[in-house]
PDB file of C-alpha atoms in Angstrom:
ATOM      1  CA  MET H  68      88.403 137.369  91.052  1.00 38.00           C
ATOM      2  CA  GLY H  69      91.660 136.780  93.132  1.00 44.00           C
ATOM      3  CA  GLN H  70      92.982 132.642  93.144  1.00 48.00           C
ATOM      4  CA  ASN H  71      95.070 132.707  95.922  1.00 59.00           C
ATOM      5  CA  LYS H  72      92.298 133.010  98.553  1.00 83.00           C
ATOM      6  CA  LEU H  73      91.581 129.355 100.488  1.00 90.00           C
ATOM      7  CA  PRO H  74      87.949 127.980 100.026  1.00 92.00           C
ATOM      8  CA  GLN H  75      87.461 128.067 103.902  1.00 90.00           C
ATOM      9  CA  PHE H  76      83.924 127.534 103.583  1.00 93.00           C
ATOM     10  CA  LEU H  77      85.245 123.906 103.849  1.00 94.00           C
ATOM     11  CA  LYS H  78      86.069 124.083 107.013  1.00 92.00           C
ATOM     12  CA  GLY H  79      84.816 121.384 109.214  1.00 92.00           C
ATOM     13  CA  HIS H  80      82.903 118.057 109.312  1.00 92.00           C
ATOM     14  CA  TRP H  81      81.027 117.525 106.287  1.00 95.00           C
ATOM     15  CA  LYS H  82      78.801 114.468 105.769  1.00 96.00           C
ATOM     16  CA  VAL H  83      77.311 112.859 102.166  1.00 96.00           C
ATOM     17  CA  ASP H  84      73.351 112.785 101.813  1.00 94.00           C
ATOM     18  CA  GLY H  85      72.367 109.459 101.984  1.00 93.00           C
ATOM     19  CA  SER H  86      76.111 107.931 102.624  1.00 93.00           C
ATOM     20  CA  ASN H  87      78.213 107.278 105.685  1.00 93.00           C
ATOM     21  CA  ASN H  88      81.026 108.965 102.827  1.00 95.00           C
ATOM     22  CA  GLN H  89      82.246 112.142 105.131  1.00 95.00           C
ATOM     23  CA  GLU H  90      84.933 114.443 105.096  1.00 95.00           C
ATOM     24  CA  GLN H  91      86.643 116.640 107.303  1.00 94.00           C
ATOM     25  CA  TRP H  92      88.526 119.755 106.465  1.00 94.00           C
ATOM     26  CA  ASP H  93      90.854 121.910 108.300  1.00 91.00           C
ATOM     27  CA  VAL H  94      93.045 125.191 108.129  1.00 89.00           C
ATOM     28  CA  LEU H  95      96.700 124.559 109.001  1.00 84.00           C
ATOM     29  CA  SER H  96      98.080 128.044 107.695  1.00 85.00           C
ATOM     30  CA  GLU H  97      96.719 131.068 105.498  1.00 85.00           C
ATOM     31  CA  ASN H  98      98.456 129.461 102.379  1.00 89.00           C
ATOM     32  CA  ASN H  99      97.267 125.597 103.134  1.00 92.00           C
ATOM     33  CA  MET H 100      94.476 123.464 104.064  1.00 92.00           C
ATOM     34  CA  LYS H 101      93.969 119.662 104.321  1.00 93.00           C
ATOM     35  CA  GLY H 102      91.112 117.072 104.593  1.00 94.00           C
ATOM     36  CA  PHE H 103      90.420 113.338 104.212  1.00 94.00           C
ATOM     37  CA  GLY H 104      87.403 111.483 102.734  1.00 95.00           C
ATOM     38  CA  TYR H 105      86.432 108.455 104.923  1.00 94.00           C
ATOM     39  CA  LYS H 106      83.960 106.425 106.625  1.00 93.00           C
ATOM     40  CA  ILE H 107      82.865 104.996 109.808  1.00 90.00           C
ATOM     41  CA  VAL H 108      83.312 101.346 109.978  1.00 90.00           C
ATOM     42  CA  ASP H 109      82.871  99.475 113.385  1.00 85.00           C
ATOM     43  CA  ASN H 110      83.197 102.771 114.798  1.00 80.00           C
ATOM     44  CA  LEU H 111      86.149 103.400 113.358  1.00 83.00           C
ATOM     45  CA  PRO H 112      87.262 105.940 110.698  1.00 85.00           C
ATOM     46  CA  LEU H 113      88.359 103.926 107.634  1.00 92.00           C
ATOM     47  CA  VAL H 114      90.265 106.554 105.400  1.00 93.00           C
ATOM     48  CA  SER H 115      89.461 106.754 101.795  1.00 94.00           C
ATOM     49  CA  GLU H 116      91.397 109.529 100.275  1.00 95.00           C
ATOM     50  CA  TYR H 117      93.648 112.617 101.783  1.00 95.00           C
ATOM     51  CA  LEU H 118      93.315 115.660 100.382  1.00 95.00           C
ATOM     52  CA  ASP H 119      95.411 119.287 100.595  1.00 95.00           C
ATOM     53  CA  ILE H 120      94.626 122.557  99.188  1.00 95.00           C
ATOM     54  CA  GLN H 121      97.989 125.017  98.767  1.00 93.00           C
ATOM     55  CA  VAL H 122      98.591 128.320  97.417  1.00 92.00           C
ATOM     56  CA  LYS H 123     101.107 127.545  95.289  1.00 88.00           C
ATOM     57  CA  ASN H 124     102.807 130.187  92.517  1.00 87.00           C
ATOM     58  CA  ASN H 125      99.938 132.455  93.259  1.00 87.00           C
ATOM     59  CA  GLU H 126      97.787 129.156  92.288  1.00 90.00           C
ATOM     60  CA  LEU H 127      95.194 127.170  94.291  1.00 93.00           C
ATOM     61  CA  VAL H 128      95.945 123.503  94.055  1.00 95.00           C
ATOM     62  CA  LEU H 129      94.162 120.670  95.383  1.00 96.00           C
ATOM     63  CA  THR H 130      96.100 117.613  96.067  1.00 96.00           C
ATOM     64  CA  ALA H 131      94.584 114.294  96.077  1.00 96.00           C
ATOM     65  CA  THR H 132      95.548 111.280  97.100  1.00 94.00           C
ATOM     66  CA  VAL H 133      93.752 108.043  97.124  1.00 93.00           C
ATOM     67  CA  LEU H 134      94.159 104.899  98.425  1.00 91.00           C
ATOM     68  CA  GLY H 135      93.728 101.884  96.392  1.00 88.00           C
ATOM     69  CA  GLN H 136      94.369 104.153  92.959  1.00 88.00           C
ATOM     70  CA  ASN H 137      96.581 105.437  90.687  1.00 86.00           C
ATOM     71  CA  ALA H 138      99.245 103.347  93.157  1.00 84.00           C
ATOM     72  CA  GLY H 139      99.309 105.740  95.802  1.00 82.00           C
ATOM     73  CA  LYS H 140     100.360 108.737  93.997  1.00 89.00           C
ATOM     74  CA  PRO H 141      98.972 111.786  94.320  1.00 93.00           C
ATOM     75  CA  ILE H 142      96.835 113.547  91.604  1.00 96.00           C
ATOM     76  CA  SER H 143      96.899 117.379  91.358  1.00 96.00           C
ATOM     77  CA  PHE H 144      94.194 119.639  90.333  1.00 97.00           C
ATOM     78  CA  LYS H 145      93.727 123.512  89.721  1.00 95.00           C
ATOM     79  CA  SER H 146      91.207 125.689  90.531  1.00 93.00           C
ATOM     80  CA  VAL H 147      89.624 127.859  87.526  1.00 90.00           C
ATOM     81  CA  LYS H 148      86.924 129.508  89.365  1.00 74.00           C
ATOM     82  CA  GLN H 149      86.977 130.647  93.013  1.00 71.00           C
ATOM     83  CA  ASP H 150      85.398 132.601  95.470  1.00 68.00           C
ATOM     84  CA  GLY H 151      86.925 131.806  98.526  1.00 60.00           C
ATOM     85  CA  SER H 152      83.591 132.418 100.935  1.00 73.00           C
ATOM     86  CA  GLN H 153      81.825 130.073  98.282  1.00 90.00           C
ATOM     87  CA  GLN H 154      82.313 127.955  95.810  1.00 92.00           C
ATOM     88  CA  VAL H 155      85.714 126.973  93.879  1.00 94.00           C
ATOM     89  CA  LYS H 156      86.505 124.650  91.124  1.00 95.00           C
ATOM     90  CA  PHE H 157      89.515 122.529  90.150  1.00 96.00           C
ATOM     91  CA  VAL H 158      90.380 120.529  87.352  1.00 97.00           C
ATOM     92  CA  ASN H 159      92.970 118.338  85.429  1.00 97.00           C
ATOM     93  CA  TYR H 160      91.693 117.305  82.441  1.00 96.00           C
ATOM     94  CA  ASP H 161      94.906 114.847  81.952  1.00 95.00           C
ATOM     95  CA  HIS H 162      93.404 113.102  84.065  1.00 93.00           C
ATOM     96  CA  ASP H 163      90.903 110.285  83.609  1.00 92.00           C
ATOM     97  CA  PHE H 164      88.205 110.437  85.844  1.00 92.00           C
ATOM     98  CA  PRO H 165      87.502 113.118  87.522  1.00 95.00           C
ATOM     99  CA  GLN H 166      88.519 115.951  85.460  1.00 96.00           C
ATOM    100  CA  GLU H 167      86.599 118.340  87.285  1.00 96.00           C
ATOM    101  CA  ILE H 168      85.627 118.521  91.163  1.00 97.00           C
ATOM    102  CA  SER H 169      83.655 121.575  92.202  1.00 96.00           C
ATOM    103  CA  TYR H 170      82.393 122.629  95.654  1.00 96.00           C
ATOM    104  CA  SER H 171      79.680 125.110  96.133  1.00 95.00           C
ATOM    105  CA  LEU H 172      78.220 126.966  99.660  1.00 93.00           C
ATOM    106  CA  SER H 173      74.622 126.214  99.198  1.00 94.00           C
ATOM    107  CA  THR H 174      73.015 129.135  98.943  1.00 90.00           C
ATOM    108  CA  ASP H 175      69.840 128.269 101.079  1.00 90.00           C
ATOM    109  CA  ASN H 176      71.520 126.267 103.742  1.00 93.00           C
ATOM    110  CA  PRO H 177      75.025 127.657 105.249  1.00 89.00           C
ATOM    111  CA  ASP H 178      75.371 124.062 106.486  1.00 94.00           C
ATOM    112  CA  GLN H 179      75.185 122.675 103.214  1.00 96.00           C
ATOM    113  CA  ILE H 180      78.049 122.163 100.280  1.00 97.00           C
ATOM    114  CA  ASN H 181      76.904 121.178  97.158  1.00 96.00           C
ATOM    115  CA  VAL H 182      79.885 118.720  95.180  1.00 97.00           C
ATOM    116  CA  ARG H 183      80.164 118.092  91.567  1.00 96.00           C
ATOM    117  CA  ILE H 184      82.784 115.615  90.400  1.00 96.00           C
ATOM    118  CA  ALA H 185      82.590 115.144  86.351  1.00 96.00           C
ATOM    119  CA  GLY H 186      84.628 113.768  83.422  1.00 94.00           C
ATOM    120  CA  GLN H 187      84.393 112.468  79.979  1.00 92.00           C
ATOM    121  CA  GLY H 188      80.832 112.429  79.727  1.00 92.00           C
ATOM    122  CA  LYS H 189      80.176 111.466  83.292  1.00 95.00           C
ATOM    123  CA  GLU H 190      78.574 113.706  86.256  1.00 95.00           C
ATOM    124  CA  GLN H 191      77.899 112.933  89.418  1.00 95.00           C
ATOM    125  CA  TYR H 192      76.286 115.811  91.950  1.00 96.00           C
ATOM    126  CA  LEU H 193      76.495 115.143  96.283  1.00 96.00           C
ATOM    127  CA  LYS H 194      75.001 117.513  99.000  1.00 97.00           C
ATOM    128  CA  MET H 195      77.663 117.648 101.992  1.00 97.00           C
ATOM    129  CA  ASN H 196      75.927 118.473 105.298  1.00 96.00           C
ATOM    130  CA  ARG H 197      78.240 120.226 108.077  1.00 95.00           C
ATOM    131  CA  GLN H 198      77.930 118.134 111.447  1.00 92.00           C
ATOM    132  CA  SER H 199      78.537 119.216 114.926  1.00 83.00           C
ATOM    133  CA  ALA H 200      79.020 117.149 117.723  1.00 66.00           C
ATOM    134  CA  GLU H 201      78.983 118.181 121.743  1.00 64.00           C
ATOM    135  CA  PRO H 202      82.717 119.410 122.558  1.00 66.00           C
ATOM    136  CA  ILE H 203      84.866 116.833 125.048  1.00 65.00           C
ATOM    137  CA  LYS H 204      84.624 118.482 128.615  1.00 70.00           C
ATOM    138  CA  SER H 205      88.200 117.884 128.803  1.00 82.00           C
ATOM    139  CA  TYR H 206      89.327 119.191 125.628  1.00 85.00           C
ATOM    140  CA  ASP H 207      92.542 121.200 126.036  1.00 90.00           C
ATOM    141  CA  ALA H 208      92.854 123.900 122.567  1.00 90.00           C
ATOM    142  CA  ASN H 209      96.451 124.331 123.736  1.00 93.00           C
ATOM    143  CA  LEU H 210      97.501 121.086 124.294  1.00 93.00           C
ATOM    144  CA  ALA H 211      95.235 120.168 120.989  1.00 92.00           C
ATOM    145  CA  LYS H 212      97.302 123.088 118.933  1.00 93.00           C
ATOM    146  CA  GLU H 213     100.359 121.968 120.266  1.00 93.00           C
ATOM    147  CA  LEU H 214     100.395 118.384 119.200  1.00 93.00           C
ATOM    148  CA  GLY H 215      98.762 119.223 115.914  1.00 92.00           C
ATOM    149  CA  ALA H 216      95.731 117.711 116.554  1.00 91.00           C
ATOM    150  CA  ASP H 217      92.711 118.150 114.022  1.00 87.00           C
ATOM    151  CA  ASP H 218      88.847 118.273 116.046  1.00 82.00           C
ATOM    152  CA  TYR H 219      88.930 113.860 116.148  1.00 82.00           C
ATOM    153  CA  GLY H 220      92.351 113.911 117.613  1.00 88.00           C
ATOM    154  CA  MET H 221      93.482 112.415 115.051  1.00 89.00           C
ATOM    155  CA  LYS H 222      96.732 113.496 112.418  1.00 91.00           C
ATOM    156  CA  SER H 223      98.941 112.083 110.309  1.00 92.00           C
ATOM    157  CA  PHE H 224     102.108 110.485 110.731  1.00 95.00           C
ATOM    158  CA  TYR H 225     104.495 108.725 107.913  1.00 96.00           C
ATOM    159  CA  PHE H 226     104.391 104.750 109.225  1.00 96.00           C
ATOM    160  CA  VAL H 227     107.455 103.219 108.037  1.00 97.00           C
ATOM    161  CA  VAL H 228     108.201  99.297 107.323  1.00 97.00           C
ATOM    162  CA  LEU H 229     112.030  98.276 107.576  1.00 97.00           C
ATOM    163  CA  LYS H 230     112.629  95.417 105.647  1.00 96.00           C
ATOM    164  CA  THR H 231     115.571  92.759 104.850  1.00 95.00           C
ATOM    165  CA  GLY H 232     117.453  94.974 102.298  1.00 94.00           C
ATOM    166  CA  THR H 233     119.938  93.709  99.110  1.00 95.00           C
ATOM    167  CA  ASN H 234     122.886  93.846 100.844  1.00 95.00           C
ATOM    168  CA  LYS H 235     124.176  90.007 101.440  1.00 91.00           C
ATOM    169  CA  ASP H 236     127.571  90.574 102.692  1.00 89.00           C
ATOM    170  CA  ASP H 237     127.887  88.674 105.496  1.00 86.00           C
ATOM    171  CA  ASN H 238     131.080  90.803 106.940  1.00 92.00           C
ATOM    172  CA  LYS H 239     130.145  90.250 110.261  1.00 92.00           C
ATOM    173  CA  GLU H 240     132.669  93.734 111.450  1.00 94.00           C
ATOM    174  CA  LEU H 241     130.851  95.538 108.517  1.00 94.00           C
ATOM    175  CA  MET H 242     126.933  94.872 109.660  1.00 94.00           C
ATOM    176  CA  ASN H 243     127.809  95.326 113.926  1.00 94.00           C
ATOM    177  CA  GLU H 244     129.055  99.203 112.447  1.00 95.00           C
ATOM    178  CA  ALA H 245     125.781  99.370 110.406  1.00 95.00           C
ATOM    179  CA  PHE H 246     123.473  98.746 112.541  1.00 95.00           C
ATOM    180  CA  LYS H 247     125.879 100.902 115.583  1.00 95.00           C
ATOM    181  CA  GLY H 248     124.753 103.205 113.530  1.00 95.00           C
ATOM    182  CA  HIS H 249     121.582 102.709 113.026  1.00 96.00           C
ATOM    183  CA  MET H 250     120.641 102.686 116.694  1.00 95.00           C
ATOM    184  CA  GLU H 251     122.456 105.703 117.390  1.00 95.00           C
ATOM    185  CA  ASN H 252     120.112 107.238 114.228  1.00 96.00           C
ATOM    186  CA  ILE H 253     116.988 106.354 116.086  1.00 96.00           C
ATOM    187  CA  ASN H 254     118.338 107.685 118.995  1.00 93.00           C
ATOM    188  CA  ARG H 255     118.762 110.954 117.449  1.00 95.00           C
ATOM    189  CA  LEU H 256     115.824 111.060 115.455  1.00 96.00           C
ATOM    190  CA  VAL H 257     113.799 110.378 118.409  1.00 93.00           C
ATOM    191  CA  LYS H 258     115.739 114.026 120.380  1.00 93.00           C
ATOM    192  CA  GLU H 259     114.662 115.759 117.536  1.00 95.00           C
ATOM    193  CA  GLU H 260     111.211 114.692 117.764  1.00 93.00           C
ATOM    194  CA  LYS H 261     110.985 113.183 114.336  1.00 96.00           C
ATOM    195  CA  LEU H 262     110.876 109.282 115.504  1.00 96.00           C
ATOM    196  CA  ILE H 263     108.527 108.149 118.063  1.00 96.00           C
ATOM    197  CA  VAL H 264     107.544 104.951 117.950  1.00 96.00           C
ATOM    198  CA  ALA H 265     110.616 102.501 116.425  1.00 95.00           C
ATOM    199  CA  GLY H 266     110.661  98.659 117.203  1.00 94.00           C
ATOM    200  CA  PRO H 267     112.129  95.311 115.948  1.00 95.00           C
ATOM    201  CA  PHE H 268     109.083  92.609 114.330  1.00 95.00           C
ATOM    202  CA  GLY H 269     109.477  88.861 115.404  1.00 94.00           C
ATOM    203  CA  LYS H 270     110.523  86.206 112.520  1.00 92.00           C
ATOM    204  CA  ASN H 271     108.061  86.602 109.548  1.00 94.00           C
ATOM    205  CA  ALA H 272     108.252  85.009 106.142  1.00 92.00           C
ATOM    206  CA  ASP H 273     107.372  88.990 104.819  1.00 92.00           C
ATOM    207  CA  ASN H 274     111.540  89.573 106.098  1.00 91.00           C
ATOM    208  CA  TYR H 275     109.359  93.139 107.529  1.00 96.00           C
ATOM    209  CA  ARG H 276     112.485  94.015 110.347  1.00 96.00           C
ATOM    210  CA  GLY H 277     110.793  96.439 111.794  1.00 96.00           C
ATOM    211  CA  LEU H 278     108.651  99.538 112.174  1.00 97.00           C
ATOM    212  CA  PHE H 279     108.813 103.136 112.411  1.00 98.00           C
ATOM    213  CA  ILE H 280     106.446 106.557 113.312  1.00 98.00           C
ATOM    214  CA  ILE H 281     107.660 109.251 111.934  1.00 97.00           C
ATOM    215  CA  ASN H 282     106.131 112.864 113.360  1.00 96.00           C
ATOM    216  CA  ASN H 283     106.229 116.106 112.319  1.00 93.00           C
ATOM    217  CA  ILE H 284     107.652 115.586 108.679  1.00 94.00           C
ATOM    218  CA  ASP H 285     104.872 117.617 106.201  1.00 88.00           C
ATOM    219  CA  ASN H 286     106.082 115.218 103.360  1.00 92.00           C
ATOM    220  CA  GLU H 287     107.416 111.821 101.744  1.00 93.00           C
ATOM    221  CA  ALA H 288     110.323 113.035 100.312  1.00 95.00           C
ATOM    222  CA  ASP H 289     111.585 114.728 103.409  1.00 96.00           C
ATOM    223  CA  VAL H 290     110.721 111.640 105.007  1.00 96.00           C
ATOM    224  CA  LYS H 291     112.822 109.259 102.664  1.00 96.00           C
ATOM    225  CA  THR H 292     115.901 111.932 103.271  1.00 96.00           C
ATOM    226  CA  ILE H 293     115.678 111.034 107.366  1.00 95.00           C
ATOM    227  CA  LEU H 294     115.903 107.347 106.326  1.00 97.00           C
ATOM    228  CA  GLU H 295     118.554 107.864 104.257  1.00 96.00           C
ATOM    229  CA  THR H 296     120.306 109.261 107.043  1.00 95.00           C
ATOM    230  CA  ASP H 297     120.460 105.277 108.690  1.00 97.00           C
ATOM    231  CA  PRO H 298     123.626 103.804 108.212  1.00 96.00           C
ATOM    232  CA  ALA H 299     121.977 100.012 107.476  1.00 96.00           C
ATOM    233  CA  ILE H 300     119.564 101.587 104.986  1.00 97.00           C
ATOM    234  CA  LYS H 301     122.712 103.589 103.430  1.00 96.00           C
ATOM    235  CA  SER H 302     124.672  99.910 103.329  1.00 95.00           C
ATOM    236  CA  ALA H 303     121.392  98.088 101.762  1.00 96.00           C
ATOM    237  CA  TYR H 304     121.251  95.994 104.439  1.00 96.00           C
ATOM    238  CA  LEU H 305     117.998  97.063 105.192  1.00 96.00           C
ATOM    239  CA  SER H 306     115.292  98.733 103.207  1.00 97.00           C
ATOM    240  CA  TYR H 307     111.461 100.521 103.326  1.00 97.00           C
ATOM    241  CA  SER H 308     108.475 100.808 102.193  1.00 96.00           C
ATOM    242  CA  ILE H 309     106.369 104.295 103.718  1.00 96.00           C
ATOM    243  CA  TYR H 310     102.802 105.009 104.325  1.00 94.00           C
ATOM    244  CA  LYS H 311     100.676 108.097 105.236  1.00 90.00           C
ATOM    245  CA  TRP H 312      99.532 106.988 108.615  1.00 91.00           C
ATOM    246  CA  TYR H 313      96.190 108.354 110.335  1.00 89.00           C
ATOM    247  CA  GLY H 314      96.368 108.118 114.066  1.00 90.00           C
ATOM    248  CA  SER H 315      96.081 109.633 117.844  1.00 92.00           C
ATOM    249  CA  ALA H 316      97.848 113.121 117.999  1.00 94.00           C
ATOM    250  CA  ALA H 317      98.677 112.020 121.538  1.00 94.00           C
ATOM    251  CA  LEU H 318     101.207 109.548 120.765  1.00 95.00           C
ATOM    252  CA  PRO H 319     104.011 111.134 120.918  1.00 94.00           C
ATOM    253  CA  LEU H 320     103.159 111.593 125.033  1.00 93.00           C
ATOM    254  CA  TYR H 321     104.170 108.393 125.858  1.00 92.00           C
ATOM    255  CA  LEU H 322     107.527 109.443 125.330  1.00 89.00           C
ATOM    256  CA  PRO H 323     108.052 110.773 129.064  1.00 87.00           C
ATOM    257  CA  TYR H 324     107.626 107.915 130.661  1.00 88.00           C
ATOM    258  CA  VAL H 325     110.235 105.773 128.423  1.00 85.00           C
ATOM    259  CA  ASP H 326     112.830 105.970 130.705  1.00 86.00           C
ATOM    260  CA  GLN H 327     110.697 105.328 134.050  1.00 88.00           C
ATOM    261  CA  VAL H 328     110.122 101.832 132.534  1.00 90.00           C
ATOM    262  CA  THR H 329     113.334 101.121 131.250  1.00 88.00           C
ATOM    263  CA  LYS H 330     115.805  99.336 133.601  1.00 85.00           C
ATOM    264  CA  SER H 331     118.679  98.666 131.659  1.00 83.00           C
ATOM    265  CA  LYS H 332     119.574 100.531 128.015  1.00 74.00           C
ATOM    266  CA  LEU H 333     120.246  98.461 124.589  1.00 67.00           C
TER     267      LEU H 333
END
């Protein structure tokens, strides 16, 4: 039985039977699927975990990042039983719970998935039912693909909070040079379509200085590499925290209008 096929039967929108918990899975390429778990709160999705399935070195690997657990670090599980059309089982016996995660397509209902979560003598069984929705008439499939949107018009970005750094040197010349480079670096990243939102915070007790929303970057390590090109960060005048953020894939579309509402440049 091959171990290098994605479990494409997971693709779609699923809701846990008797619960508000839901999962959305999308196929990004022949070697990668992404998903997320969430619930609807006040008509908005509240994401609880980010999921990723990849073929790595001819092995199928599930990586789960559960918000508020494991210090936000991802946990990986390897496939030990897989049939890309009907079932897949992932294990990590070094993890506390879960140690086993299984998805299997119901033999009686192609719109239902049976989920088993187990570890350390505990087991949990769930049924997930496929959800369908009427397509929105104004939907533009080509635009959605170009922007990387999922079925809900959403995608993952990286949200960066800039904070006061550890450099307390008050040399005005060095500081001015660093922040001049900071602005030039922002403009460069915008042109490269990697930065879509940037702006300062007002004075606050948390020493938050500004925010970035990073687009078209696949992982946090690459986000850090981009941030370290900023002279103000390299000089430790600024530090940062990175958060994965789920928002509208249409967010970058405001950028062409920036010049139309800008009377003078900073």
